[in-house]
Tab-separated table of N, CA and C and ligand atoms in Angstrom:
chain	number	residue	atom	x	y	z
A	11	MET	N	124.937	107.435	98.334
A	11	MET	CA	123.858	108.104	98.358
A	11	MET	C	123.314	108.005	99.676
A	12	ASN	N	122.297	108.593	99.708
A	12	ASN	CA	121.686	109.129	100.929
A	12	ASN	C	121.104	108.019	101.418
A	13	ILE	N	121.307	107.550	102.005
A	13	ILE	CA	120.878	106.049	102.619
A	13	ILE	C	121.526	105.433	103.453
A	14	LYS	N	121.611	104.730	104.755
A	14	LYS	CA	122.420	104.165	105.384
A	14	LYS	C	121.103	103.149	106.527
A	15	PHE	N	121.308	101.964	106.609
A	15	PHE	CA	121.273	101.102	107.608
A	15	PHE	C	121.310	101.372	109.304
A	16	ILE	N	120.655	101.600	109.561
A	16	ILE	CA	120.179	101.887	111.148
A	16	ILE	C	120.349	100.289	112.336
A	17	GLN	N	121.191	100.348	113.170
A	17	GLN	CA	121.503	99.223	114.212
A	17	GLN	C	120.735	99.668	114.980
A	18	PHE	N	119.588	98.696	115.772
A	18	PHE	CA	118.556	99.136	116.613
A	18	PHE	C	119.272	98.180	117.664
A	19	GLN	N	119.398	98.550	118.940
A	19	GLN	CA	119.952	98.159	120.257
A	19	GLN	C	118.196	96.879	120.406
A	20	SER	N	118.281	95.851	120.178
A	20	SER	CA	117.525	94.846	120.768
A	20	SER	C	117.724	94.387	122.182
A	21	HIS	N	116.764	94.740	123.161
A	21	HIS	CA	116.553	94.167	124.254
A	21	HIS	C	116.104	92.301	124.434
A	22	GLY	N	117.152	91.863	123.920
A	22	GLY	CA	116.997	90.421	123.974
A	22	GLY	C	116.966	89.401	125.882
A	23	ASP	N	116.015	88.433	126.149
A	23	ASP	CA	116.560	88.082	126.951
A	23	ASP	C	115.670	86.821	126.942
A	24	ASN	N	115.912	85.650	127.462
A	24	ASN	CA	115.237	84.660	127.562
A	24	ASN	C	113.588	84.068	127.045
A	25	ARG	N	113.034	85.691	127.237
A	25	ARG	CA	111.563	85.636	126.819
A	25	ARG	C	111.555	86.008	125.452
A	26	GLY	N	112.525	86.403	124.484
A	26	GLY	CA	112.357	87.096	123.392
A	26	GLY	C	113.125	88.421	122.973
A	27	SER	N	112.838	89.073	122.222
A	27	SER	CA	112.937	89.837	121.740
A	27	SER	C	112.300	91.356	121.867
A	28	LEU	N	113.475	92.464	122.262
A	28	LEU	CA	112.695	93.980	121.783
A	28	LEU	C	113.181	95.010	121.469
A	29	VAL	N	112.279	95.897	120.287
A	29	VAL	CA	113.345	97.004	120.103
A	29	VAL	C	112.241	98.301	120.150
A	30	SER	N	113.081	99.315	120.494
A	30	SER	CA	112.320	100.536	120.481
A	30	SER	C	112.792	101.687	120.093
A	31	LEU	N	111.750	102.424	119.270
A	31	LEU	CA	112.040	103.298	118.096
A	31	LEU	C	111.339	104.948	118.988
A	32	GLU	N	112.483	105.302	118.429
A	32	GLU	CA	112.107	107.165	119.479
A	32	GLU	C	112.782	107.768	118.398
A	33	GLN	N	111.740	108.961	118.187
A	33	GLN	CA	112.360	109.973	117.229
A	33	GLN	C	113.303	111.210	117.980
A	34	ASN	N	114.099	111.083	116.774
A	34	ASN	CA	115.288	111.778	117.522
A	34	ASN	C	115.987	111.204	118.298
A	35	LYS	N	115.953	109.814	119.031
A	35	LYS	CA	116.985	108.952	119.523
A	35	LYS	C	117.361	108.135	118.491
A	36	ASN	N	117.244	106.694	118.106
A	36	ASN	CA	117.714	105.715	117.215
A	36	ASN	C	116.906	106.422	116.106
A	37	ILE	N	115.750	106.987	115.765
A	37	ILE	CA	114.789	107.537	114.232
A	37	ILE	C	115.458	109.020	114.137
A	38	PRO	N	115.966	109.306	112.873
A	38	PRO	CA	116.766	110.470	112.978
A	38	PRO	C	115.595	111.665	112.557
A	39	PHE	N	114.594	111.460	113.119
A	39	PHE	CA	113.735	113.047	112.619
A	39	PHE	C	112.227	112.355	113.769
A	40	ASP	N	111.638	113.412	113.726
A	40	ASP	CA	110.359	113.622	114.413
A	40	ASP	C	109.331	113.101	113.884
A	41	ILE	N	108.258	111.474	113.925
A	41	ILE	CA	107.723	110.837	113.884
A	41	ILE	C	106.248	111.783	113.186
A	42	LYS	N	105.744	111.460	112.415
A	42	LYS	CA	104.459	112.292	111.860
A	42	LYS	C	103.413	110.999	111.502
A	43	ARG	N	104.234	109.801	111.053
A	43	ARG	CA	103.093	108.587	109.979
A	43	ARG	C	104.323	107.631	110.362
A	44	VAL	N	103.153	106.000	110.090
A	44	VAL	CA	103.751	105.532	110.351
A	44	VAL	C	102.382	104.298	109.672
A	45	TYR	N	102.840	103.950	108.349
A	45	TYR	CA	102.337	102.978	107.780
A	45	TYR	C	103.151	101.427	107.784
A	46	TYR	N	102.082	100.672	106.880
A	46	TYR	CA	102.932	99.308	107.105
A	46	TYR	C	102.076	98.303	105.613
A	47	LEU	N	102.901	97.570	104.758
A	47	LEU	CA	102.692	96.507	104.060
A	47	LEU	C	102.587	95.226	104.381
A	48	PHE	N	101.277	94.849	104.209
A	48	PHE	CA	101.734	92.986	104.395
A	48	PHE	C	100.196	92.379	103.469
A	49	SER	N	100.519	90.914	103.243
A	49	SER	CA	99.817	90.379	102.393
A	49	SER	C	99.830	90.714	101.197
A	50	THR	N	101.075	91.394	100.648
A	50	THR	CA	101.680	91.766	99.524
A	50	THR	C	101.815	90.212	98.650
A	51	LYS	N	100.995	90.368	97.232
A	51	LYS	CA	100.764	89.422	96.754
A	51	LYS	C	102.191	88.887	96.091
A	52	ASN	N	102.354	87.752	95.626
A	52	ASN	CA	103.543	87.374	94.935
A	52	ASN	C	103.469	88.063	93.800
A	53	GLY	N	104.999	88.234	93.588
A	53	GLY	CA	105.539	89.137	92.302
A	53	GLY	C	105.108	90.679	92.262
A	54	VAL	N	104.635	90.508	93.109
A	54	VAL	CA	103.892	92.680	93.450
A	54	VAL	C	105.478	93.248	93.462
A	55	ARG	N	105.853	94.576	92.838
A	55	ARG	CA	106.299	95.293	92.864
A	55	ARG	C	106.270	96.622	93.008
A	56	ARG	N	106.800	97.649	93.987
A	56	ARG	CA	105.523	98.808	93.971
A	56	ARG	C	106.736	99.486	94.924
A	57	GLY	N	106.159	100.939	94.890
A	57	GLY	CA	106.808	101.996	95.430
A	57	GLY	C	106.682	102.717	94.023
A	58	PHE	N	108.053	102.348	93.194
A	58	PHE	CA	108.181	103.443	91.825
A	58	PHE	C	108.034	104.887	92.092
A	59	HIS	N	108.834	105.158	93.112
A	59	HIS	CA	108.506	106.791	93.425
A	59	HIS	C	109.671	107.711	94.343
A	60	ALA	N	109.737	108.608	94.119
A	60	ALA	CA	110.871	109.603	94.868
A	60	ALA	C	109.610	110.639	95.706
A	61	HIS	N	110.625	111.627	96.718
A	61	HIS	CA	109.871	112.607	96.825
A	61	HIS	C	110.627	113.776	97.252
A	62	LYS	N	109.928	114.445	97.350
A	62	LYS	CA	110.735	115.863	97.239
A	62	LYS	C	111.309	115.909	98.957
A	63	LYS	N	110.490	115.958	99.935
A	63	LYS	CA	110.974	116.364	100.867
A	63	LYS	C	111.011	115.329	102.489
A	64	LEU	N	110.302	114.217	101.755
A	64	LEU	CA	110.013	113.398	103.044
A	64	LEU	C	111.287	112.366	103.257
A	65	LYS	N	111.158	112.437	104.153
A	65	LYS	CA	112.505	111.388	105.145
A	65	LYS	C	111.464	110.028	105.465
A	66	GLN	N	112.190	108.708	105.231
A	66	GLN	CA	111.026	107.648	105.549
A	66	GLN	C	112.353	106.638	106.166
A	67	LEU	N	112.173	106.000	107.179
A	67	LEU	CA	112.735	105.109	107.784
A	67	LEU	C	111.944	103.550	107.441
A	68	ALA	N	112.309	102.522	106.854
A	68	ALA	CA	111.649	101.411	106.731
A	68	ALA	C	112.474	99.889	107.666
A	69	VAL	N	111.362	99.091	108.580
A	69	VAL	CA	111.784	98.176	108.968
A	69	VAL	C	110.947	97.077	108.670
A	70	VAL	N	111.644	95.851	108.456
A	70	VAL	CA	111.415	94.834	108.155
A	70	VAL	C	110.837	93.896	109.296
A	71	LEU	N	109.726	94.391	109.871
A	71	LEU	CA	108.946	93.350	111.226
A	71	LEU	C	108.876	92.046	110.806
A	72	LYS	N	108.708	91.438	110.092
A	72	LYS	CA	108.277	89.705	109.495
A	72	LYS	C	108.467	89.949	108.421
A	73	GLY	N	109.141	88.623	107.983
A	73	GLY	CA	109.514	88.046	106.690
A	73	GLY	C	110.989	88.914	105.897
A	74	SER	N	110.689	89.262	104.755
A	74	SER	CA	112.159	89.904	104.223
A	74	SER	C	111.249	90.445	102.689
A	75	CYS	N	111.750	91.360	102.217
A	75	CYS	CA	111.827	92.135	100.557
A	75	CYS	C	113.125	93.065	100.407
A	76	ARG	N	113.081	93.104	98.663
A	76	ARG	CA	113.967	93.549	98.612
A	76	ARG	C	113.679	95.152	97.662
A	77	PHE	N	114.855	96.056	98.504
A	77	PHE	CA	114.800	97.479	98.025
A	77	PHE	C	115.523	97.753	96.546
A	78	LEU	N	114.639	97.926	95.471
A	78	LEU	CA	115.506	99.018	94.746
A	78	LEU	C	115.754	100.327	95.220
A	79	LEU	N	117.173	101.183	94.947
A	79	LEU	CA	116.602	102.415	95.167
A	79	LEU	C	117.962	103.144	94.461
A	80	ASP	N	117.117	104.493	94.091
A	80	ASP	CA	118.187	104.760	92.799
A	80	ASP	C	118.469	106.512	92.950
A	81	ASP	N	119.647	106.856	93.237
A	81	ASP	CA	119.678	108.760	93.138
A	81	ASP	C	119.905	109.194	92.506
A	82	GLY	N	119.334	108.508	90.913
A	82	GLY	CA	119.855	109.960	89.734
A	82	GLY	C	121.392	109.289	88.849
A	83	ILE	N	121.977	108.680	89.989
A	83	ILE	CA	123.517	108.449	89.916
A	83	ILE	C	123.850	106.394	89.455
A	84	GLU	N	123.603	106.434	91.082
A	84	GLU	CA	123.461	104.619	91.303
A	84	GLU	C	122.390	103.840	91.328
A	85	LYS	N	122.712	103.019	91.430
A	85	LYS	CA	121.393	102.203	91.968
A	85	LYS	C	121.519	100.725	92.485
A	86	ILE	N	120.955	100.939	93.524
A	86	ILE	CA	121.616	100.088	94.328
A	86	ILE	C	120.284	98.833	94.934
A	87	GLU	N	120.743	97.790	95.396
A	87	GLU	CA	119.763	97.115	95.703
A	87	GLU	C	119.900	95.732	96.920
A	88	LEU	N	118.907	96.212	97.915
A	88	LEU	CA	119.207	96.026	99.432
A	88	LEU	C	118.442	94.908	99.520
A	89	LEU	N	118.591	94.068	100.716
A	89	LEU	CA	117.523	93.336	101.412
A	89	LEU	C	117.200	93.431	102.603
A	90	LEU	N	116.143	93.537	102.792
A	90	LEU	CA	115.642	93.860	104.317
A	90	LEU	C	115.238	92.542	104.765
A	91	ASP	N	115.523	92.391	105.923
A	91	ASP	CA	115.380	90.722	106.248
A	91	ASP	C	114.999	90.564	107.894
A	92	ASN	N	115.695	92.080	108.783
A	92	ASN	CA	115.920	91.948	110.068
A	92	ASN	C	115.396	92.692	110.744
A	93	PRO	N	113.997	92.734	112.078
A	93	PRO	CA	113.452	93.273	112.417
A	93	PRO	C	114.754	94.233	113.437
A	94	SER	N	115.728	94.121	113.654
A	94	SER	CA	116.483	94.859	114.350
A	94	SER	C	117.482	96.076	113.216
A	95	GLN	N	117.276	96.190	112.251
A	95	GLN	CA	117.548	97.314	111.805
A	95	GLN	C	116.273	97.936	110.474
A	96	GLY	N	116.956	99.203	110.893
A	96	GLY	CA	116.374	99.890	109.849
A	96	GLY	C	116.713	100.724	108.793
A	97	LEU	N	116.084	101.297	107.576
A	97	LEU	CA	116.820	101.491	106.085
A	97	LEU	C	116.509	103.060	106.143
A	98	TYR	N	117.097	104.093	106.514
A	98	TYR	CA	117.141	105.111	106.461
A	98	TYR	C	117.298	105.994	105.017
A	99	ILE	N	116.107	106.207	104.255
A	99	ILE	CA	116.090	106.551	103.146
A	99	ILE	C	115.893	108.267	103.038
A	100	GLU	N	116.393	109.281	102.896
A	100	GLU	CA	116.706	110.793	102.448
A	100	GLU	C	115.375	110.881	101.336
A	101	SER	N	114.771	112.122	101.221
A	101	SER	CA	114.174	112.922	99.913
A	101	SER	C	115.424	112.638	98.636
A	102	PHE	N	114.386	112.741	97.208
A	102	PHE	CA	115.093	112.371	96.346
A	102	PHE	C	115.640	111.208	95.875
A	103	ILE	N	115.492	109.981	96.743
A	103	ILE	CA	115.794	108.407	96.105
A	103	ILE	C	114.371	107.834	95.479
A	104	TRP	N	114.891	107.534	94.617
A	104	TRP	CA	113.785	106.700	93.875
A	104	TRP	C	113.936	105.362	94.152
A	105	ARG	N	112.598	104.630	94.726
A	105	ARG	CA	112.621	103.299	95.294
A	105	ARG	C	111.636	102.152	95.001
A	106	GLU	N	112.014	101.376	94.476
A	106	GLU	CA	110.932	100.354	94.152
A	106	GLU	C	110.969	98.932	95.278
A	107	MET	N	109.909	98.268	95.439
A	107	MET	CA	110.130	97.146	97.001
A	107	MET	C	109.511	96.134	96.096
A	108	PHE	N	110.124	94.690	95.870
A	108	PHE	CA	109.945	93.685	95.492
A	108	PHE	C	110.517	92.518	96.536
A	109	ASP	N	109.973	91.482	95.897
A	109	ASP	CA	110.642	89.776	96.203
A	109	ASP	C	110.311	89.502	97.762
A	110	PHE	N	108.874	90.340	97.842
A	110	PHE	CA	108.031	90.620	99.442
A	110	PHE	C	107.993	88.991	99.818
A	111	SER	N	108.192	88.599	100.716
A	111	SER	CA	108.295	86.715	101.396
A	111	SER	C	106.410	87.076	101.248
A	112	GLU	N	106.155	85.802	101.721
A	112	GLU	CA	104.578	85.821	101.811
A	112	GLU	C	104.234	86.456	103.346
A	113	ASP	N	105.034	86.503	104.383
A	113	ASP	CA	104.792	86.581	105.495
A	113	ASP	C	105.043	88.138	105.617
A	114	CYS	N	105.810	88.819	105.033
A	114	CYS	CA	106.305	90.138	104.957
A	114	CYS	C	105.743	91.097	105.615
A	115	VAL	N	105.690	91.981	106.682
A	115	VAL	CA	105.084	92.886	107.051
A	115	VAL	C	106.224	94.220	107.466
A	116	LEU	N	105.869	95.046	106.307
A	116	LEU	CA	106.667	96.143	106.151
A	116	LEU	C	106.404	97.278	106.433
A	117	MET	N	107.158	97.689	107.764
A	117	MET	CA	106.819	99.429	108.697
A	117	MET	C	107.568	100.147	108.108
A	118	VAL	N	107.275	101.268	107.705
A	118	VAL	CA	107.616	102.799	107.251
A	118	VAL	C	107.321	103.899	108.744
A	119	LEU	N	108.453	104.751	108.602
A	119	LEU	CA	108.063	105.746	109.353
A	119	LEU	C	108.168	106.979	108.892
A	120	ALA	N	107.422	108.220	109.019
A	120	ALA	CA	108.411	109.086	108.200
A	120	ALA	C	107.896	110.389	108.818
A	121	ASP	N	108.812	111.524	108.357
A	121	ASP	CA	108.758	112.735	109.204
A	121	ASP	C	107.508	113.736	108.602
A	122	SER	N	106.759	112.993	108.319
A	122	SER	CA	105.612	113.925	107.354
A	122	SER	C	103.840	113.193	107.702
A	123	ILE	N	103.209	113.948	107.235
A	123	ILE	CA	101.853	112.999	107.317
A	123	ILE	C	102.399	113.206	105.497
A	124	TYR	N	100.653	112.148	105.016
A	124	TYR	CA	101.205	111.814	104.055
A	124	TYR	C	100.491	112.868	102.610
A	125	ASP	N	101.045	113.301	101.958
A	125	ASP	CA	100.809	114.490	100.638
A	125	ASP	C	101.313	114.436	99.304
A	126	GLU	N	100.409	113.960	98.724
A	126	GLU	CA	100.534	113.105	97.087
A	126	GLU	C	101.591	114.322	96.234
A	127	GLU	N	101.412	115.528	96.862
A	127	GLU	CA	102.321	116.323	96.055
A	127	GLU	C	104.088	116.998	95.971
A	128	ASP	N	104.289	115.926	97.546
A	128	ASP	CA	105.599	115.633	97.697
A	128	ASP	C	106.268	114.312	96.865
A	129	TYR	N	105.080	113.560	96.309
A	129	TYR	CA	105.812	112.808	95.471
A	129	TYR	C	105.933	112.916	93.652
A	130	ILE	N	107.234	112.518	93.450
A	130	ILE	CA	107.670	112.231	91.899
A	130	ILE	C	107.670	110.596	91.316
A	131	ARG	N	106.397	110.543	90.813
A	131	ARG	CA	106.190	109.198	90.351
A	131	ARG	C	106.364	108.806	88.984
A	132	ASP	N	107.183	109.651	88.441
A	132	ASP	CA	107.497	109.560	86.753
A	132	ASP	C	108.721	110.115	86.662
A	133	TYR	N	109.754	108.734	86.780
A	133	TYR	CA	111.014	108.426	86.834
A	133	TYR	C	112.005	109.469	85.582
A	134	GLU	N	111.340	109.649	84.720
A	134	GLU	CA	112.179	110.261	83.621
A	134	GLU	C	112.163	112.012	84.640
A	135	GLU	N	111.136	112.555	85.132
A	135	GLU	CA	110.798	113.811	85.918
A	135	GLU	C	112.099	113.435	86.853
A	136	PHE	N	111.741	112.677	87.199
A	136	PHE	CA	112.973	112.451	88.957
A	136	PHE	C	114.238	112.731	88.361
A	137	LYS	N	114.876	111.626	87.151
A	137	LYS	CA	115.699	112.168	86.434
A	137	LYS	C	116.402	113.551	85.977
A	138	LYS	N	114.966	114.265	85.705
A	138	LYS	CA	115.796	115.543	84.833
A	138	LYS	C	115.818	116.626	86.372
A	139	ILE	N	115.021	116.003	87.315
A	139	ILE	CA	115.150	117.458	89.078
A	139	ILE	C	116.722	116.478	89.415
A	140	VAL	N	117.028	115.367	89.443
A	140	VAL	CA	118.641	115.154	90.290
A	140	VAL	C	119.516	115.277	89.162
A	141	ILE	N	119.634	115.470	88.460
A	141	ILE	CA	120.813	115.972	87.360
A	141	ILE	C	120.949	117.381	87.509
A	142	ASN	N	119.637	118.027	86.821
A	142	ASN	CA	119.726	119.090	87.057
A	142	ASN	C	120.510	119.993	88.657
A	143	ASP	N	120.479	118.740	89.588
A	143	ASP	CA	120.736	119.777	90.939
A	143	ASP	C	122.075	119.407	91.373
A	144	ILE	N	122.719	118.542	90.468
A	144	ILE	CA	124.248	118.324	90.130
A	144	ILE	C	124.770	119.149	90.280
B	28	TYD	P1	101.066	103.487	96.664
B	28	TYD	O1	101.590	105.143	96.868
B	28	TYD	O2	100.412	103.050	95.611
B	28	TYD	O3	102.450	102.908	97.610
B	28	TYD	P2	103.593	102.284	97.379
B	28	TYD	O4	104.202	103.555	97.316
B	28	TYD	O5	103.679	100.982	98.172
B	28	TYD	O6	103.130	101.541	96.372
B	28	TYD	O7	99.322	104.083	98.008
B	28	TYD	C1	98.961	103.204	98.014
B	28	TYD	C2	97.555	103.844	98.390
B	28	TYD	O8	97.504	104.556	100.093
B	28	TYD	C3	97.221	105.245	97.634
B	28	TYD	O9	95.820	105.348	97.400
B	28	TYD	C4	97.712	106.397	98.447
B	28	TYD	C5	97.345	105.885	100.314
B	28	TYD	N1	97.999	106.019	101.323
B	28	TYD	C6	97.733	106.946	102.347
B	28	TYD	O10	96.186	107.216	102.337
B	28	TYD	N2	98.431	107.104	103.411
B	28	TYD	C7	99.620	106.777	103.515
B	28	TYD	O11	100.645	107.134	104.196
B	28	TYD	C8	100.597	106.166	101.965
B	28	TYD	C9	102.114	105.569	101.981
B	28	TYD	C10	99.846	105.665	101.214
């Protein structure tokens, strides 16, 4: 599947930790947008889409949440609970996010500005596109 965990260098000392994110260095694209999810209500599941072009990298800054990732062939579930780690997600990966801890702050970096045209929000349509592509 076209995803990977990226381990960031954490500059820790007796004051605490610091992680720096730089485009085309430890982030594998030009960063055009940053958004974050917080105060997610208990039991909420969100996402339910794939992107035609967009590449994204998710970092849980606080707390934890789970991702379901699906490339049309396999499905995997991952736990994000480490602010020194980023989850890189390529285009044409269906994603759902769930099991948000009450304190979860999920930050997402994206290589493009928001464009509803880039979304595939219908799972059957997503399956058709990826299967025809294989
Ligand atoms: P939505 O696509 O429902 O979020 P998720 O995929 O996490 O379930 O987005 C919620 C709202 O926020 C929706 O009205 C679109 C808007 N939005 C933006 O305006 N800019 C953005 O960068 C994103 C990701 C969403």
